[in-house]
Short mmCIF file of C-alpha atoms and ligand atoms in Angstrom, two decimals:
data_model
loop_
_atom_site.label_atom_id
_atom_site.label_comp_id
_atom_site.label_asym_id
_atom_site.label_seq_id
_atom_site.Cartn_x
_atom_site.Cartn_y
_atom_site.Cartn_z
CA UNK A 31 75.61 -70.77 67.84
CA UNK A 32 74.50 -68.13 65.22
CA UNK A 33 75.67 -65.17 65.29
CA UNK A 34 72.55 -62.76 66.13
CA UNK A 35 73.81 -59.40 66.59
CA UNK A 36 76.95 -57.38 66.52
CA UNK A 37 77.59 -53.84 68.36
CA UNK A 38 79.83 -51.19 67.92
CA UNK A 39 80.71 -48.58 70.51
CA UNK A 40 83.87 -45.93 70.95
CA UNK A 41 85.23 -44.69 74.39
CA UNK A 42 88.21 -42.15 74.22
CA UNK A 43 90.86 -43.14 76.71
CA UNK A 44 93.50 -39.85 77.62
CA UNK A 45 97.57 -41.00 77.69
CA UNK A 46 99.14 -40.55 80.84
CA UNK A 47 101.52 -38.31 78.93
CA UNK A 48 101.84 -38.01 75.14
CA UNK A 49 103.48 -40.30 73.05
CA UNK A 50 105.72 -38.91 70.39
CA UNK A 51 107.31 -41.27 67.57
CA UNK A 52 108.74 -39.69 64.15
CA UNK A 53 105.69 -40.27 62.89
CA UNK A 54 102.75 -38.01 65.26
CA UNK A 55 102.50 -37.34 68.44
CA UNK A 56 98.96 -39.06 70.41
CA UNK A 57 97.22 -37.69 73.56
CA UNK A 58 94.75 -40.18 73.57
CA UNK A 59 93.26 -43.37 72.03
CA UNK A 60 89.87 -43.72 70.09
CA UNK A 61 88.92 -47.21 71.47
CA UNK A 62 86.20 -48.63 69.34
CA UNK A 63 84.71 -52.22 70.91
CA UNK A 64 83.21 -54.22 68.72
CA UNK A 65 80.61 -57.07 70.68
CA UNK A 66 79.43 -59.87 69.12
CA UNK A 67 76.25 -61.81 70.19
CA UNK A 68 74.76 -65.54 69.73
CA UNK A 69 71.97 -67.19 70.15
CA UNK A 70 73.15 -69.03 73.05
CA UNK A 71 74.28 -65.91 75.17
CA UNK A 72 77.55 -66.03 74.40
CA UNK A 73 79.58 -62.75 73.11
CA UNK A 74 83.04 -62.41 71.79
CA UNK A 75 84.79 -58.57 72.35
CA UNK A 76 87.14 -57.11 70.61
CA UNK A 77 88.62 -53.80 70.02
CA UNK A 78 90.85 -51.75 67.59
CA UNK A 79 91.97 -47.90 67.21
CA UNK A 80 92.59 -45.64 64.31
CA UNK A 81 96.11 -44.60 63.45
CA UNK A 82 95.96 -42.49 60.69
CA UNK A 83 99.71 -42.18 59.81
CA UNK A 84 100.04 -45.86 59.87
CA UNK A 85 96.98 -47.86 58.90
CA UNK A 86 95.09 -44.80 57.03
CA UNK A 87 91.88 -46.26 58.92
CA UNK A 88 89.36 -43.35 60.46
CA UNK A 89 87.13 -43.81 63.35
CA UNK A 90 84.74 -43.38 61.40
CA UNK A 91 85.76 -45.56 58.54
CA UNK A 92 86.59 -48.51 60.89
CA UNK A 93 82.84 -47.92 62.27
CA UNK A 94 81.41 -48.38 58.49
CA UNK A 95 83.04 -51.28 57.69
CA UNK A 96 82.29 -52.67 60.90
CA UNK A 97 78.32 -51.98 60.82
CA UNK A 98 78.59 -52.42 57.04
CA UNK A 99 80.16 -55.26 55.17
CA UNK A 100 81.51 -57.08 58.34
CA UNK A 101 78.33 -57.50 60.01
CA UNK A 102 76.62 -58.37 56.28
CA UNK A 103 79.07 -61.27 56.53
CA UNK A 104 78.80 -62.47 59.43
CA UNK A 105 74.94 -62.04 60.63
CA UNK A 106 73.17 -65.44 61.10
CA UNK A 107 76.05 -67.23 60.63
CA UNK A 108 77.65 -69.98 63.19
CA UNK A 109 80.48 -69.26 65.20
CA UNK A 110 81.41 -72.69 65.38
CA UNK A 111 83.08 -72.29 61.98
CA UNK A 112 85.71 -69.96 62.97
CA UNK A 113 87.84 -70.39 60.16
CA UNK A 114 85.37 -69.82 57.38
CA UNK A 115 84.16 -66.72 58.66
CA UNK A 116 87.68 -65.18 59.26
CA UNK A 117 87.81 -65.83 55.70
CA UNK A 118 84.17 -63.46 55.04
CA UNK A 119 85.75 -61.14 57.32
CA UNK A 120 89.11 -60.78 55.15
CA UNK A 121 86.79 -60.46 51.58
CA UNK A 122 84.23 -58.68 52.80
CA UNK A 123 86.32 -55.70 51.65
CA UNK A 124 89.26 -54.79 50.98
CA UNK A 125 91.92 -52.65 53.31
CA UNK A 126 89.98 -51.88 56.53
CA UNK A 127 92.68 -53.76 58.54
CA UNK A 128 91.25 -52.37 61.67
CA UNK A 129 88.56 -53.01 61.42
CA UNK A 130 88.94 -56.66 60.40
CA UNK A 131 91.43 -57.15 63.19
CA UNK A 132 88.87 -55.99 65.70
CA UNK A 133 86.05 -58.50 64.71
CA UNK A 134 89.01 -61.27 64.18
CA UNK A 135 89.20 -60.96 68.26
CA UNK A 136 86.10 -60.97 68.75
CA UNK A 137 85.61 -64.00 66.57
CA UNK A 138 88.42 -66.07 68.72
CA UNK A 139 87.11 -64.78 71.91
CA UNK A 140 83.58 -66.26 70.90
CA UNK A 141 84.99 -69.38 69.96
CA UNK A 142 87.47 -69.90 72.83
CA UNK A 143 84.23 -68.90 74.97
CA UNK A 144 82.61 -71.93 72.93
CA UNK A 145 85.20 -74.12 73.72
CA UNK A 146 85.31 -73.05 77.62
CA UNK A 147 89.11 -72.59 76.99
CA UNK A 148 91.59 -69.46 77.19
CA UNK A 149 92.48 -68.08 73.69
CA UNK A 150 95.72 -69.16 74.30
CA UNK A 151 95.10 -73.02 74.45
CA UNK A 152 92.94 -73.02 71.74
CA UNK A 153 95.63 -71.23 69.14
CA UNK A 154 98.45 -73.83 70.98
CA UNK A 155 100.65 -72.64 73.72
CA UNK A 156 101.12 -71.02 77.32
CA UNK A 157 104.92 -70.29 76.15
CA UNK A 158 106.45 -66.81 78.94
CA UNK A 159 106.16 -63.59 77.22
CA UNK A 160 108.36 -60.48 78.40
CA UNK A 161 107.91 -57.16 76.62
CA UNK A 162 109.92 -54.07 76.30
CA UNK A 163 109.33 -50.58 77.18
CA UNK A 164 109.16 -47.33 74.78
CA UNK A 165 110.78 -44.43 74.92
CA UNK A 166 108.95 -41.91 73.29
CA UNK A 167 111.39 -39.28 70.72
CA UNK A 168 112.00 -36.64 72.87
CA UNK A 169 115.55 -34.17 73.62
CA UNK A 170 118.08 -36.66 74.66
CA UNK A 171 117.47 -35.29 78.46
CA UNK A 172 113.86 -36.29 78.56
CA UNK A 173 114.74 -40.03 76.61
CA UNK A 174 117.87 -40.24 79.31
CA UNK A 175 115.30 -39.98 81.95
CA UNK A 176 112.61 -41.98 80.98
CA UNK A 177 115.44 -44.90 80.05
CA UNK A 178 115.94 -44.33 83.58
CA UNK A 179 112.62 -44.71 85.03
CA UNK A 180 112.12 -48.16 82.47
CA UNK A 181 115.19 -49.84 83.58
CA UNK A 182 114.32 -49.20 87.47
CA UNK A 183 110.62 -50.56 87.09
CA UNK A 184 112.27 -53.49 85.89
CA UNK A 185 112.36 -53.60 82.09
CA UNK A 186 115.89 -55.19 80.13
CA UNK A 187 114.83 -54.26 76.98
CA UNK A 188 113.81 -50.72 76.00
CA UNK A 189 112.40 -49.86 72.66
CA UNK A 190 114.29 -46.48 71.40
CA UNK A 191 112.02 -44.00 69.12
CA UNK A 192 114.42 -42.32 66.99
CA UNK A 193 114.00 -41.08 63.30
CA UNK A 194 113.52 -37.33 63.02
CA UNK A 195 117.27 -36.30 62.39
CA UNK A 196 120.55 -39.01 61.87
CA UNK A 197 122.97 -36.55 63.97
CA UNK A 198 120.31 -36.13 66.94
CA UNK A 199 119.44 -39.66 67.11
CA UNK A 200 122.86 -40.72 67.87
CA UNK A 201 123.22 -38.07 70.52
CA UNK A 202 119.80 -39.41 71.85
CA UNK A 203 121.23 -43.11 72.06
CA UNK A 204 124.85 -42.12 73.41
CA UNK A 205 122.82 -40.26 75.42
CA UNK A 206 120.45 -43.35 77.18
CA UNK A 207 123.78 -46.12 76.64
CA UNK A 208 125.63 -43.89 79.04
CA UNK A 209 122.57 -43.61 81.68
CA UNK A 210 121.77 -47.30 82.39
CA UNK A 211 123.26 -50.55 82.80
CA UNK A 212 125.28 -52.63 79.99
CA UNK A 213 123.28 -55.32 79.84
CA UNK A 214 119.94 -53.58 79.28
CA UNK A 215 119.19 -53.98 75.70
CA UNK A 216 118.20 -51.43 73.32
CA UNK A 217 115.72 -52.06 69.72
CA UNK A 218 115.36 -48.86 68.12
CA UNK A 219 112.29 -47.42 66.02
CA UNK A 220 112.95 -45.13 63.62
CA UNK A 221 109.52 -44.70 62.28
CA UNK A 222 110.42 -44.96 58.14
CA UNK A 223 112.09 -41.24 59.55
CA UNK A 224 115.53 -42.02 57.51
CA UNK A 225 116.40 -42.07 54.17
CA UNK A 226 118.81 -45.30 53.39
CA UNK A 227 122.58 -43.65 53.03
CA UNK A 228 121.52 -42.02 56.19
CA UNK A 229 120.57 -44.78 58.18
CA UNK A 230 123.25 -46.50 56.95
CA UNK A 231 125.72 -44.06 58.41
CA UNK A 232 123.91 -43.87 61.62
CA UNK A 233 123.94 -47.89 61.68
CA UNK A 234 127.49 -48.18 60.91
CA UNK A 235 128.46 -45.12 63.50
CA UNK A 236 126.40 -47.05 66.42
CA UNK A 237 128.05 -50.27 65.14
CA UNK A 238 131.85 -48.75 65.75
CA UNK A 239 130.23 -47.68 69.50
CA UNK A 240 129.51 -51.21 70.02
CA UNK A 241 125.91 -50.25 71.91
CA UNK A 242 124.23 -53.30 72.97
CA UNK A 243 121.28 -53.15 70.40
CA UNK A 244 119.09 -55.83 69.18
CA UNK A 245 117.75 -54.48 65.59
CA UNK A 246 116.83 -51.29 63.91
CA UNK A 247 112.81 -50.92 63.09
CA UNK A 248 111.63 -49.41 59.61
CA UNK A 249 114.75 -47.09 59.06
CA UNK A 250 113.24 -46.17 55.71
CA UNK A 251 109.62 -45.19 54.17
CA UNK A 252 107.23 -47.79 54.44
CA UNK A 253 107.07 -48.41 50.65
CA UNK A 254 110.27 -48.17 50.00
CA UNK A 255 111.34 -52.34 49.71
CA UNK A 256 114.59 -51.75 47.84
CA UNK A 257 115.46 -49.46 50.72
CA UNK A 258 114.65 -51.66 53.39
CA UNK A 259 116.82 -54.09 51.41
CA UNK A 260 119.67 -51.47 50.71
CA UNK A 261 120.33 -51.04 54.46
CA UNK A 262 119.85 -54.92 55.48
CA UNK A 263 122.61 -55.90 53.09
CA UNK A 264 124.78 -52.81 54.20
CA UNK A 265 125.05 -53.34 57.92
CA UNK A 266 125.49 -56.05 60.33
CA UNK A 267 122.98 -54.72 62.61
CA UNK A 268 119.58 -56.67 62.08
CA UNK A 269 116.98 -54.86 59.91
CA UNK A 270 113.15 -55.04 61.31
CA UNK A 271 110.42 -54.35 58.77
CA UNK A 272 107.25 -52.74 60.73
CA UNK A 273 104.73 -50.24 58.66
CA UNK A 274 106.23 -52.30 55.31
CA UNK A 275 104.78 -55.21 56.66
CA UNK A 276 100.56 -55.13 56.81
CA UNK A 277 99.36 -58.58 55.32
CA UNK A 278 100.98 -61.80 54.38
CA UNK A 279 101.45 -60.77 51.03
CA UNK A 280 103.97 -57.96 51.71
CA UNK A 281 105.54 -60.91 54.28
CA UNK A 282 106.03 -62.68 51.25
CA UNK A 283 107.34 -60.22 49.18
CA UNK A 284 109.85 -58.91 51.84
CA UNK A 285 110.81 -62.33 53.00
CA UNK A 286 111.58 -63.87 49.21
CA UNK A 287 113.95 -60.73 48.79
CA UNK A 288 115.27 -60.88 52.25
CA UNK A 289 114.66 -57.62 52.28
CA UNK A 290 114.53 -57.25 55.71
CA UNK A 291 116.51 -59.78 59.07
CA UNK A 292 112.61 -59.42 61.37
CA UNK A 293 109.46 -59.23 60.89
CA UNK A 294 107.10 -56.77 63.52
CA UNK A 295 103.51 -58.28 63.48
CA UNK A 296 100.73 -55.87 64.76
CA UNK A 297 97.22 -57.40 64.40
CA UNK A 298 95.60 -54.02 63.48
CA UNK A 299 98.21 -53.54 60.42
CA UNK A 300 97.22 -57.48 58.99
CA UNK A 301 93.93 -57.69 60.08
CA UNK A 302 93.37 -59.87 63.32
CA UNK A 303 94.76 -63.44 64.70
CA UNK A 304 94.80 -65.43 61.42
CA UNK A 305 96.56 -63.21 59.37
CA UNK A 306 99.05 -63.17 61.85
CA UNK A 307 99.48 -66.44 62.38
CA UNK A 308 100.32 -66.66 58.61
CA UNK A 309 102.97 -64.48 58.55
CA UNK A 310 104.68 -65.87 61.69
CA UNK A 311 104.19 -68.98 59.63
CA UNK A 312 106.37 -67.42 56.52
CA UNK A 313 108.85 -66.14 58.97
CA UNK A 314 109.88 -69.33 60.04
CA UNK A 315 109.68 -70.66 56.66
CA UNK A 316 112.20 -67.93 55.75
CA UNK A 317 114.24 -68.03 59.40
CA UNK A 318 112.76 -64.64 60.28
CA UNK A 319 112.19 -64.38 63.73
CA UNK A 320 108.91 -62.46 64.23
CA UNK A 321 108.17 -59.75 67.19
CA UNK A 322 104.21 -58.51 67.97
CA UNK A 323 104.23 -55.29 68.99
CA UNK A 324 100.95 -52.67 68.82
CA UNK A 325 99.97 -49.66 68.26
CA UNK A 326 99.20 -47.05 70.98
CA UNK A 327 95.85 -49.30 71.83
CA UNK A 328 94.05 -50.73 74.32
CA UNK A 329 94.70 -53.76 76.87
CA UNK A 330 91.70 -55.74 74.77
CA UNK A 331 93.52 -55.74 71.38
CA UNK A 332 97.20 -55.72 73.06
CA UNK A 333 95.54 -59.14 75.19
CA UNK A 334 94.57 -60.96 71.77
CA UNK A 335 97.77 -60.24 70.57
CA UNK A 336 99.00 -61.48 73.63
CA UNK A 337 97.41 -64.95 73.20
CA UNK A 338 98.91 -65.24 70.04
CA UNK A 339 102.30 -64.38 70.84
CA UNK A 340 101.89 -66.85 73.90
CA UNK A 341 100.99 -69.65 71.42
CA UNK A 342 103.07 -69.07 68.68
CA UNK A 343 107.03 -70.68 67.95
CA UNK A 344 108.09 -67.80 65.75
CA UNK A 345 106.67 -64.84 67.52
CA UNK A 346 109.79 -64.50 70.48
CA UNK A 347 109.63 -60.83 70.92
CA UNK A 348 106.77 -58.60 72.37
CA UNK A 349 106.13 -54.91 72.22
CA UNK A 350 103.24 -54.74 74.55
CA UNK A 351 103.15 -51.56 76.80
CA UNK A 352 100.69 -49.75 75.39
CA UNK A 353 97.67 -50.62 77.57
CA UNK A 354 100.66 -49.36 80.21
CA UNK A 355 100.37 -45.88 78.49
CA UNK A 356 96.90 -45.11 79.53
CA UNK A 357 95.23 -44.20 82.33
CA UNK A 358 93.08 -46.67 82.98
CA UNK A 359 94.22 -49.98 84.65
CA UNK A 360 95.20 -52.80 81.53
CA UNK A 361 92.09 -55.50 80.95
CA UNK A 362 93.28 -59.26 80.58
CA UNK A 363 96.70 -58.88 80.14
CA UNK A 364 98.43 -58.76 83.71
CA UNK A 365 102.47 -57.35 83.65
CA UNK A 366 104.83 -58.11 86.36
CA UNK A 367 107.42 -55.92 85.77
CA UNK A 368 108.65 -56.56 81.79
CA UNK A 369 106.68 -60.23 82.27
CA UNK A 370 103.31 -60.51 80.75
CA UNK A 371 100.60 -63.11 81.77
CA UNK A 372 97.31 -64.32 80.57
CA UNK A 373 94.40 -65.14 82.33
CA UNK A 374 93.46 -68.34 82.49
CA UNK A 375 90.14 -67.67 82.41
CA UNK A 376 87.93 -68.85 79.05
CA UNK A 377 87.83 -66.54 75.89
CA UNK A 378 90.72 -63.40 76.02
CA UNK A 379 89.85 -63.42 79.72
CA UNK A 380 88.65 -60.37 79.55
CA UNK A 381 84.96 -59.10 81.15
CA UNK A 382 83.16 -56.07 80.43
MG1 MG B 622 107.50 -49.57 64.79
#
């Protein structure tokens, strides 16, 4: 089953409405596809995005490496051996996490395709996934509301984007607690937008509230390890590490240190399926649960992380509404209200 051809394309797919974090504000996604075709008909698809604020990858830089390196790796290769050319992919160059992530779907698509399986079964589980809903950083009116509209479309956990100002982002959570029901559960994102004294103080304050919240995302600057592990050991609240997190190796490092309570997996920050499953893998080594969350992507990418989550032990929390975002209708992935479901079709289950 060599591997005979691969083709890149980019659609741009408009937001229903815009989706602000402490870190940009998007209108729309740059979906680039990535298709690869064997000699024997078959083709995996995958799919990433640029985020420049987060993974530093272009459109255009995640197209080079794509056409470039990526396909010098892979070309006339078989994709029978899975695991040895995830391995080209990750040295074909370095960084480019995109861009690796999209042709790491594509690669298990292929081979589940192969194997006339769903993803799922062939990385090792059906286990339920539920995922949360996002509420954009907005004034504590417009959060209130959209809190609102989440918890009545069915979702118990809602994923709070906070991070521009310590004072305001209290109000904004006082704000949502006092609009919906007690047992709804709150995880908030602040988007690196604290420094650590601050989100200490915030921590503490919405500790001495007694708000029903899970963990607090990436209070401080991506880089900033010694702050990540200044604010784990100084609340009680658990600590989530999300842009500090982009390949096993920073796992490691935040892991050894216990820098950090959580790990947030996104397959476009560590480059596709097999990096994930590694640092899932050092999580539960460590006892660190793991969530898989996304960026603001399409159902294609959001479905391969899907299948992972689904088969994975230490991956027990899902950010996955994204594809819900857009305006066109989600690909693979199905949601019931906050459940998620695979197809159970061969490959991601996905058609194009
Ligand atoms: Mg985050």
């Amino acid at each position: 089953m060599k591997i005979v051809k691969i083709e890149v394309a980019t659609e741009l797919c408009p937001l229903r409405v815009p989706f602000k974090t402490a870190l940009r504000t998007a209108y729309e996604i740059e979906n680039i596809l990535v298709k690869v075709h064997t000699d024997n008909g078959l083709m995996g698809i995958g799919a990433t995005v640029p985020t420049w604020v987060i993974t530093g990858d272009s459109k255009e830089s995640i197209v080079a490496a794509l056409e470039g390196p990526i396909t010098n790796a892979l070309l006339n290769q078989d994709a029978r051996n899975l695991n040895v050319l995830l391995l080209k992919v990750q040295k074909s160059c370095i960084n480019n996490s995109s861009a690796k992530a999209a042709i790491d779907i594509a690669l298990h698509d292929l081979f589940a395709k192969w194997l006339n399986q769903p993803l799922y079964a062939v990385l090792g589980g059906n286990k339920p996934l539920t995922t949360c809903m996002t509420i954009g950083l907005d004034d504590p009116i417009v959060m209130k509301q959209a809190a609102m509209d989440a918890v009545a479309q069915g979702f118990s956990a809602l994923k709070i984007k906070v991070g521009n100002a310590p004072d305001k982002d209290i109000e904004r959570i006082s704000t949502i607690v006092d609009a919906i029901p007690s047992h709804i559960r709150l995880r908030l994102d602040a988007n690196q937008g604290w420094k650590a004294k601050d989100a200490i103080r915030v921590i503490h304050e919405l500790e001495r509230l007694a708000f029903n919240i899970d963990w607090v995302e990436q209070p401080v600057h991506a880089k900033d390890f010694e702050g990540m592990k200044y604010v784990t050991d100084h609340v009680n609240m658990k600590i989530m590490a999300d842009e500090s997190v982009f390949s096993p190796q920073e796992a490691f490092a935040l892991l050894k240190d216990r820098c950090v309570d959580l790990l947030n997996i996104k397959l476009l920050k560590c480059g596709g399926i097999s990096e994930a499953i590694k640092i899932a893998d050092l999580g539960a080594l460590y006892g660190v649960e793991c969530m898989i969350g996304s960026m603001m992507e399409s159902s294609i990418s959001v479905t391969a992380a899907a299948h992972f989550a689904a088969s994975h032990p230490n991956v027990l929390y899902c950010d996955f509404d994204a594809p819900l975002w857009l305006t066109e209708s989600p690909r693979g992935i199905i949601y019931q209200g906050e459940d998620v479901k695979l197809p159970d079709t061969m490959g991601l289950g996905i058609i194009i």
